[in-house]
GROMACS .gro file of C-alpha atoms in nm:
model
  395
    1MET     CA    1   6.642  18.876  19.845
    2ASN     CA    2   6.576  18.992  19.553
    3ARG     CA    3   6.169  19.011  19.361
    4THR     CA    4   6.104  19.140  19.095
    5PHE     CA    5   5.762  19.257  19.021
    6VAL     CA    6   5.648  19.235  18.662
    7HIS     CA    7   5.432  19.483  18.563
    8GLU     CA    8   5.154  19.353  18.277
    9ASP     CA    9   5.002  19.605  17.996
   10LEU     CA   10   4.679  19.670  18.103
   11ASN     CA   11   4.480  19.685  17.791
   12ALA     CA   12   4.647  19.329  17.768
   13VAL     CA   13   4.486  19.182  18.132
   14ILE     CA   14   4.186  19.322  18.009
   15ARG     CA   15   4.149  19.176  17.653
   16GLN     CA   16   4.288  18.850  17.808
   17HIS     CA   17   4.015  18.852  18.112
   18SER     CA   18   3.752  18.982  17.847
   19GLU     CA   19   3.794  18.637  17.549
   20ARG     CA   20   3.839  18.437  17.916
   21LEU     CA   21   3.466  18.519  18.002
   22ALA     CA   22   3.390  18.516  17.700
   23ASN     CA   23   3.463  18.118  17.648
   24GLN     CA   24   3.313  18.051  17.953
   25LEU     CA   25   2.973  18.209  17.897
   26HIS     CA   26   2.984  18.080  17.583
   27SER     CA   27   3.037  17.733  17.691
   28GLN     CA   28   2.744  17.807  17.992
   29ARG     CA   29   2.530  17.922  17.658
   30GLU     CA   30   2.558  17.567  17.565
   31SER     CA   31   2.540  17.335  17.844
   32LEU     CA   32   2.215  17.539  17.898
   33PHE     CA   33   2.089  17.588  17.540
   34PRO     CA   34   2.302  17.295  17.301
   35PRO     CA   35   2.412  17.450  16.970
   36ASP     CA   36   2.164  17.266  16.788
   37ALA     CA   37   1.836  17.409  17.030
   38GLU     CA   38   1.743  17.735  16.994
   39LYS     CA   39   1.613  17.973  17.303
   40ALA     CA   40   1.207  17.832  17.334
   41MET     CA   41   0.992  18.014  17.568
   42ARG     CA   42   0.831  17.739  17.868
   43LYS     CA   43   0.453  17.657  17.820
   44PHE     CA   44   0.170  17.793  18.015
   45THR     CA   45  -0.082  17.597  18.253
   46SER     CA   46  -0.437  17.675  18.135
   47GLY     CA   47  -0.495  17.932  18.482
   48GLU     CA   48  -0.218  18.158  18.287
   49ALA     CA   49  -0.332  18.101  17.956
   50ALA     CA   50  -0.653  18.218  18.058
   51ALA     CA   51  -0.545  18.513  18.243
   52LEU     CA   52  -0.336  18.624  17.960
   53LEU     CA   53  -0.592  18.626  17.791
   54GLY     CA   54  -0.884  18.775  17.997
   55VAL     CA   55  -1.095  18.469  17.992
   56ASN     CA   56  -1.224  18.208  18.236
   57ASP     CA   57  -1.012  17.881  18.253
   58SER     CA   58  -1.355  17.695  18.209
   59TYR     CA   59  -1.421  17.931  17.885
   60LEU     CA   60  -1.076  17.766  17.821
   61ARG     CA   61  -1.188  17.468  17.857
   62LYS     CA   62  -1.524  17.443  17.671
   63LEU     CA   63  -1.345  17.591  17.337
   64ASN     CA   64  -1.140  17.305  17.353
   65LEU     CA   65  -1.436  17.081  17.388
   66ASP     CA   66  -1.603  17.185  17.116
   67GLY     CA   67  -1.274  17.192  16.920
   68LYS     CA   68  -1.194  17.535  16.809
   69GLY     CA   69  -0.872  17.690  16.834
   70PRO     CA   70  -0.493  17.524  16.906
   71SER     CA   71  -0.510  17.181  17.112
   72PRO     CA   72  -0.345  17.208  17.436
   73GLU     CA   73  -0.087  16.970  17.561
   74LEU     CA   74  -0.224  16.707  17.714
   75THR     CA   75   0.022  16.619  18.053
   76ALA     CA   76   0.047  16.266  18.223
   77GLY     CA   77  -0.148  16.472  18.510
   78ASN     CA   78  -0.428  16.556  18.205
   79ARG     CA   79  -0.333  16.941  18.318
   80ARG     CA   80  -0.412  17.149  17.982
   81LEU     CA   81  -0.015  17.314  17.857
   82TYR     CA   82  -0.057  17.622  17.575
   83SER     CA   83   0.251  17.743  17.420
   84ALA     CA   84   0.266  18.116  17.381
   85GLN     CA   85   0.163  18.058  16.970
   86ASP     CA   86  -0.124  17.889  17.138
   87ILE     CA   87  -0.226  18.192  17.316
   88GLN     CA   88  -0.171  18.399  17.064
   89ALA     CA   89  -0.361  18.189  16.829
   90LEU     CA   90  -0.688  18.145  17.035
   91ARG     CA   91  -0.632  18.565  17.035
   92VAL     CA   92  -0.679  18.656  16.709
   93LEU     CA   93  -0.983  18.353  16.763
   94LEU     CA   94  -1.182  18.536  17.039
   95GLU     CA   95  -1.123  18.876  16.859
   96LYS     CA   96  -1.349  18.776  16.569
   97THR     CA   97  -1.593  18.790  16.799
   98ALA     CA   98  -1.535  19.019  17.067
   99ARG     CA   99  -1.739  19.256  17.194
  100LYS     CA  100  -1.534  19.574  17.099
  101PRO     CA  101  -1.251  19.586  16.920
  102GLY     CA  102  -0.893  19.475  17.079
  103ASP     CA  103  -1.050  19.335  17.389
  104TYR     CA  104  -0.792  19.044  17.235
  105VAL     CA  105  -0.563  19.223  17.061
  106PRO     CA  106  -0.559  19.535  17.209
  107GLY     CA  107  -0.248  19.751  16.959
  108ARG     CA  108  -0.297  19.965  16.795
  109ARG     CA  109  -0.588  20.129  16.543
  110GLU     CA  110  -0.629  20.338  16.287
  111GLY     CA  111  -0.514  20.696  16.406
  112ASP     CA  112  -0.295  20.550  16.664
  113HIS     CA  113   0.062  20.661  16.663
  114LEU     CA  114   0.363  20.455  16.743
  115GLN     CA  115   0.402  20.380  17.130
  116VAL     CA  116   0.842  20.442  17.135
  117ILE     CA  117   0.905  20.418  17.493
  118GLY     CA  118   1.311  20.430  17.607
  119VAL     CA  119   1.370  20.353  17.921
  120MET     CA  120   1.686  20.513  18.071
  121ASN     CA  121   1.908  20.592  18.435
  122PHE     CA  122   2.205  20.629  18.382
  123LYS     CA  123   2.366  20.462  18.772
  124GLY     CA  124   2.404  20.101  18.737
  125GLY     CA  125   2.242  19.888  18.962
  126SER     CA  126   1.894  20.109  18.874
  127GLY     CA  127   1.715  19.804  18.729
  128LYS     CA  128   1.682  19.926  18.383
  129THR     CA  129   1.771  19.618  18.157
  130THR     CA  130   1.527  19.409  18.404
  131THR     CA  131   1.231  19.626  18.363
  132SER     CA  132   1.280  19.680  17.979
  133ALA     CA  133   1.271  19.337  17.882
  134HIS     CA  134   0.991  19.206  18.145
  135LEU     CA  135   0.781  19.513  18.004
  136ALA     CA  136   0.871  19.414  17.589
  137GLN     CA  137   0.799  19.023  17.670
  138ARG     CA  138   0.423  19.102  17.909
  139LEU     CA  139   0.324  19.359  17.652
  140ALA     CA  140   0.423  19.061  17.325
  141LEU     CA  141   0.240  18.809  17.544
  142ARG     CA  142  -0.103  19.063  17.647
  143GLY     CA  143  -0.084  19.055  17.199
  144TYR     CA  144   0.080  19.351  17.137
  145ARG     CA  145   0.278  19.369  16.853
  146VAL     CA  146   0.648  19.455  17.011
  147LEU     CA  147   1.025  19.567  16.903
  148GLY     CA  148   1.234  19.560  17.191
  149ILE     CA  149   1.555  19.746  17.089
  150ASP     CA  150   1.945  19.706  17.289
  151LEU     CA  151   2.048  20.044  17.289
  152ASP     CA  152   2.337  19.991  17.486
  153PRO     CA  153   2.707  19.872  17.424
  154GLN     CA  154   2.689  19.607  17.732
  155ALA     CA  155   2.402  19.415  17.548
  156SER     CA  156   2.198  19.267  17.894
  157PHE     CA  157   1.906  19.351  17.682
  158THR     CA  158   2.009  19.111  17.391
  159ALA     CA  159   2.166  18.786  17.599
  160LEU     CA  160   1.836  18.790  17.820
  161HIS     CA  161   1.721  18.735  17.497
  162GLY     CA  162   1.898  18.453  17.362
  163VAL     CA  163   2.186  18.657  17.165
  164GLN     CA  164   2.611  18.595  17.300
  165PRO     CA  165   2.753  18.967  17.189
  166GLU     CA  166   3.074  18.844  17.152
  167LEU     CA  167   2.998  18.529  16.904
  168ASP     CA  168   2.648  18.631  16.731
  169LEU     CA  169   2.757  18.967  16.603
  170GLU     CA  170   3.069  18.951  16.478
  171ASP     CA  171   2.926  19.047  16.141
  172GLY     CA  172   2.684  19.336  16.241
  173GLY     CA  173   2.335  19.379  16.343
  174THR     CA  174   2.321  19.602  16.618
  175LEU     CA  175   2.109  19.880  16.533
  176TYR     CA  176   2.440  20.077  16.420
  177ASP     CA  177   2.405  19.955  16.063
  178ALA     CA  178   2.125  20.131  16.047
  179ILE     CA  179   2.184  20.496  16.196
  180ARG     CA  180   2.528  20.509  16.054
  181TYR     CA  181   2.623  20.808  15.856
  182GLU     CA  182   2.852  20.606  15.589
  183ASP     CA  183   2.601  20.389  15.384
  184PRO     CA  184   2.354  20.322  15.683
  185GLU     CA  185   2.112  19.953  15.626
  186PRO     CA  186   1.779  19.942  15.649
  187ILE     CA  187   1.634  19.877  15.923
  188ARG     CA  188   1.431  19.556  15.813
  189GLN     CA  189   1.818  19.375  15.804
  190VAL     CA  190   1.866  19.399  16.189
  191ILE     CA  191   1.546  19.262  16.277
  192ARG     CA  192   1.536  18.950  16.449
  193LYS     CA  193   1.267  18.704  16.492
  194THR     CA  194   1.254  18.604  16.890
  195TYR     CA  195   1.089  18.309  17.011
  196ILE     CA  196   0.807  18.492  17.175
  197PRO     CA  197   0.518  18.590  16.959
  198ASN     CA  198   0.481  18.919  16.882
  199LEU     CA  199   0.769  19.037  16.981
  200ASP     CA  200   1.085  19.084  16.768
  201LEU     CA  201   1.476  19.230  16.903
  202ILE     CA  202   1.716  19.471  16.745
  203PRO     CA  203   2.039  19.336  16.933
  204GLY     CA  204   2.341  19.534  17.112
  205ASN     CA  205   2.719  19.529  17.184
  206LEU     CA  206   2.988  19.695  17.146
  207GLU     CA  207   2.984  19.797  16.774
  208LEU     CA  208   2.696  20.102  16.930
  209MET     CA  209   3.011  20.240  17.099
  210GLU     CA  210   3.115  20.324  16.662
  211PHE     CA  211   2.789  20.616  16.668
  212GLU     CA  212   2.959  20.818  16.995
  213HIS     CA  213   3.272  20.846  16.797
  214ASP     CA  214   3.157  20.896  16.422
  215THR     CA  215   2.912  21.181  16.540
  216PRO     CA  216   3.168  21.438  16.676
  217ARG     CA  217   3.357  21.325  16.352
  218ALA     CA  218   3.019  21.409  16.187
  219LEU     CA  219   2.943  21.673  16.309
  220ALA     CA  220   3.339  21.814  16.240
  221GLN     CA  221   3.296  21.818  15.910
  222GLY     CA  222   2.930  21.924  15.829
  223ASN     CA  223   2.808  21.580  15.731
  224ALA     CA  224   2.574  21.456  16.061
  225GLY     CA  225   2.288  21.653  15.998
  226LEU     CA  226   2.040  21.667  16.247
  227PHE     CA  227   2.195  21.292  16.428
  228PHE     CA  228   1.967  21.333  16.694
  229PHE     CA  229   1.669  21.241  16.447
  230ARG     CA  230   1.824  20.916  16.310
  231VAL     CA  231   1.652  20.649  16.544
  232LYS     CA  232   1.384  20.830  16.465
  233GLU     CA  233   1.348  20.791  16.088
  234ALA     CA  234   1.504  20.422  16.110
  235LEU     CA  235   1.160  20.304  16.295
  236ALA     CA  236   0.951  20.528  16.064
  237GLN     CA  237   1.081  20.244  15.832
  238VAL     CA  238   0.899  20.023  16.056
  239ASP     CA  239   0.630  20.247  16.198
  240GLN     CA  240   0.341  20.019  16.103
  241ASP     CA  241   0.451  19.658  16.218
  242TYR     CA  242   0.444  19.748  16.534
  243ASP     CA  243   0.225  19.915  16.817
  244LEU     CA  244   0.520  20.060  17.011
  245VAL     CA  245   0.895  20.020  17.078
  246VAL     CA  246   1.102  19.900  17.400
  247ILE     CA  247   1.432  20.115  17.355
  248ASP     CA  248   1.666  19.999  17.598
  249CYS     CA  249   1.900  20.322  17.654
  250PRO     CA  250   2.253  20.305  17.715
  251PRO     CA  251   2.398  20.433  18.097
  252GLN     CA  252   2.531  20.744  18.017
  253LEU     CA  253   2.392  21.028  17.876
  254GLY     CA  254   2.558  20.966  17.475
  255PHE     CA  255   2.452  21.079  17.113
  256LEU     CA  256   2.287  20.705  17.114
  257THR     CA  257   2.060  20.874  17.442
  258MET     CA  258   1.985  21.196  17.234
  259SER     CA  259   1.883  21.000  16.920
  260ALA     CA  260   1.649  20.780  17.176
  261LEU     CA  261   1.484  21.059  17.363
  262SER     CA  262   1.428  21.253  17.072
  263ALA     CA  263   1.266  20.926  16.901
  264ALA     CA  264   1.109  20.830  17.206
  265THR     CA  265   0.714  20.961  17.275
  266GLY     CA  266   0.694  20.797  17.629
  267VAL     CA  267   1.030  20.781  17.874
  268LEU     CA  268   1.073  20.542  18.213
  269VAL     CA  269   1.310  20.637  18.468
  270THR     CA  270   1.384  20.326  18.689
  271ILE     CA  271   1.499  20.482  19.041
  272HIS     CA  272   1.659  20.226  19.305
  273PRO     CA  273   1.506  20.384  19.647
  274GLU     CA  274   1.848  20.452  19.720
  275MET     CA  275   1.978  20.746  19.878
  276LEU     CA  276   2.273  20.801  19.700
  277ASP     CA  277   2.051  20.664  19.368
  278VAL     CA  278   1.811  20.971  19.375
  279MET     CA  279   2.139  21.231  19.434
  280SER     CA  280   2.241  21.063  19.138
  281MET     CA  281   1.930  21.070  18.975
  282SER     CA  282   1.895  21.455  19.023
  283GLN     CA  283   2.254  21.511  18.809
  284PHE     CA  284   2.150  21.251  18.571
  285LEU     CA  285   1.765  21.481  18.539
  286ARG     CA  286   1.981  21.816  18.493
  287MET     CA  287   2.218  21.666  18.226
  288THR     CA  288   1.873  21.520  18.060
  289ALA     CA  289   1.722  21.839  18.039
  290ASP     CA  290   2.032  22.043  17.965
  291LEU     CA  291   2.077  21.843  17.685
  292MET     CA  292   1.764  21.862  17.523
  293ASP     CA  293   1.703  22.204  17.525
  294VAL     CA  294   2.012  22.156  17.294
  295ILE     CA  295   1.816  21.948  17.084
  296ALA     CA  296   1.479  22.186  17.114
  297GLU     CA  297   1.716  22.484  16.978
  298SER     CA  298   1.820  22.310  16.689
  299GLY     CA  299   1.457  22.234  16.610
  300ALA     CA  300   1.327  21.903  16.740
  301ASP     CA  301   1.022  21.856  16.883
  302MET     CA  302   1.097  21.726  17.206
  303SER     CA  303   0.723  21.668  17.339
  304HIS     CA  304   0.655  21.336  17.460
  305ASP     CA  305   0.320  21.169  17.565
  306TRP     CA  306   0.430  21.063  17.931
  307MET     CA  307   0.741  21.009  18.155
  308ARG     CA  308   0.725  20.838  18.430
  309TYR     CA  309   0.973  20.698  18.724
  310VAL     CA  310   0.930  20.331  18.803
  311LEU     CA  311   1.039  20.222  19.188
  312THR     CA  312   1.312  19.951  19.119
  313ARG     CA  313   1.464  19.656  19.417
  314TYR     CA  314   1.222  19.786  19.618
  315GLU     CA  315   1.183  19.648  19.980
  316PRO     CA  316   0.852  19.702  20.104
  317GLN     CA  317   0.994  19.644  20.476
  318ASP     CA  318   1.251  19.875  20.457
  319ALA     CA  319   1.178  20.174  20.600
  320PRO     CA  320   1.426  20.417  20.453
  321GLN     CA  321   1.311  20.316  20.120
  322ASN     CA  322   1.001  20.391  20.218
  323ARG     CA  323   1.076  20.713  20.334
  324ILE     CA  324   1.266  20.778  20.032
  325VAL     CA  325   0.917  20.643  19.817
  326ALA     CA  326   0.677  20.893  20.040
  327PHE     CA  327   1.004  21.164  19.940
  328LEU     CA  328   0.926  21.088  19.578
  329ARG     CA  329   0.611  21.038  19.553
  330THR     CA  330   0.534  21.348  19.738
  331MET     CA  331   0.721  21.571  19.513
  332TYR     CA  332   0.629  21.391  19.163
  333GLY     CA  333   0.312  21.336  19.237
  334GLU     CA  334   0.186  21.091  18.961
  335ALA     CA  335   0.432  21.076  18.772
  336VAL     CA  336   0.560  20.776  19.007
  337LEU     CA  337   0.366  20.504  18.894
  338ASN     CA  338   0.221  20.329  19.134
  339SER     CA  339   0.343  19.968  19.087
  340PRO     CA  340   0.615  19.927  19.204
  341MET     CA  341   0.860  19.618  19.123
  342LEU     CA  342   0.949  19.449  19.385
  343LYS     CA  343   1.304  19.321  19.497
  344SER     CA  344   1.368  18.980  19.448
  345THR     CA  345   1.579  18.631  19.489
  346ALA     CA  346   1.381  18.483  19.214
  347ILE     CA  347   1.422  18.755  18.920
  348SER     CA  348   1.799  18.777  19.017
  349ASP     CA  349   1.838  18.442  19.027
  350ALA     CA  350   1.622  18.336  18.641
  351GLY     CA  351   1.880  18.625  18.503
  352LEU     CA  352   2.143  18.326  18.660
  353THR     CA  353   2.031  18.116  18.365
  354LYS     CA  354   1.965  18.455  18.085
  355GLN     CA  355   1.609  18.423  18.136
  356THR     CA  356   1.311  18.681  18.257
  357LEU     CA  357   1.063  18.550  18.560
  358TYR     CA  358   0.843  18.549  18.277
  359GLU     CA  359   1.046  18.251  18.125
  360VAL     CA  360   1.126  18.020  18.409
  361GLU     CA  361   0.918  17.759  18.529
  362ARG     CA  362   0.747  17.788  18.877
  363SER     CA  363   0.855  17.500  19.028
  364ALA     CA  364   1.224  17.642  19.000
  365PHE     CA  365   1.123  17.862  19.254
  366THR     CA  366   0.960  17.862  19.627
  367ARG     CA  367   0.585  17.922  19.552
  368SER     CA  368   0.514  18.245  19.768
  369THR     CA  369   0.848  18.404  19.646
  370TYR     CA  370   0.775  18.354  19.291
  371ASP     CA  371   0.406  18.470  19.320
  372ARG     CA  372   0.442  18.730  19.443
  373ALA     CA  373   0.728  18.864  19.247
  374LEU     CA  374   0.546  18.785  18.931
  375GLU     CA  375   0.218  18.998  19.110
  376SER     CA  376   0.453  19.294  19.149
  377LEU     CA  377   0.604  19.227  18.757
  378ASN     CA  378   0.242  19.214  18.665
  379THR     CA  379   0.087  19.513  18.775
  380LEU     CA  380   0.343  19.744  18.704
  381ASN     CA  381   0.306  19.617  18.335
  382ASP     CA  382   0.004  19.660  18.322
  383GLU     CA  383  -0.011  19.948  18.465
  384ILE     CA  384   0.182  20.092  18.160
  385ALA     CA  385   0.008  19.926  17.880
  386ASP     CA  386  -0.250  20.139  18.054
  387LEU     CA  387  -0.043  20.449  18.018
  388ILE     CA  388  -0.005  20.319  17.648
  389GLN     CA  389  -0.392  20.303  17.596
  390LYS     CA  390  -0.523  20.636  17.779
  391THR     CA  391  -0.285  20.792  17.518
  392TRP     CA  392  -0.418  20.638  17.225
  393GLY     CA  393  -0.756  20.786  17.377
  394ARG     CA  394  -0.901  20.434  17.528
  395PRO     CA  395  -1.040  20.379  17.918
   0.00000   0.00000   0.00000
């Protein structure tokens, strides 16, 4: 019996699968977030609002009774719920009578420089985007003015913030528009407001790969100039608008990553504490150092305020992981952040609906699982916030 085997062009198969997946993702988004609705941040309990503001719940209740600040939503059980906008309004109100400047609005003061944090690793599964998204959202909720930039063409950071790259960015709108060599746009043209106060977004998509293709051509023609300064120069246009920038870098050491490194004042390297990941990181660090040497020889100042390692997807009960964590801490000391990001089904399950743990309702999870994951994220992100404050010369 003869069988005829039909060969298909690989590019046609891949394109077909890509379009099918994009359509399914669009359908999923429309079922979760109807076309006439925008993604919104959940409401916070009075206890959560008080913790974000650094006050007691009873003090928030007194403010409400005295008619000061926004009025919270009251549930059937007489519980008070605050929106993220309410919390920001309370923050501004409390800052007016604060004992010292920055108690409630902790961002930059005169003389403080913009903090640009590059989050990077070139191995998939290291938790880079999860780290970037939770850091940007937590610091925005704590009162910092944050710009999140998705520099990864895979655009997971973008999708987490309610933008579907294949459909919402057909006519551009990524950082590429502001850093391209021909007719770049002002960076403000590609900044979007998000549903979280204090957090703006520059989304990403496959268009970012154009920078990787354009740069060699521009270098060959002598038109690239100091190409690695293009991100830094674009950010200079909005320097006074933000306290910090969080850049989710691509998972490879290309021209985009080199430009992000040149713009960064602080670098976070995510590490999953498994031996294969640590071996991969060794190569990543060596290649990064070699690239930065090349950039430095071209005249760039590669000094940074800080570089730290973030332990991600950490399982405290895993003995081999604990040995690797001890090994890293012995080798790098305080360069490894004290607070790891725990591996948690709560974080991964939130991602299934394109949300961070800060966006999902606690009731959607086992309480202990949610609380444990949330405490892990808060402790980690607050440690980074403390690092930023020290960089600005504040304890």
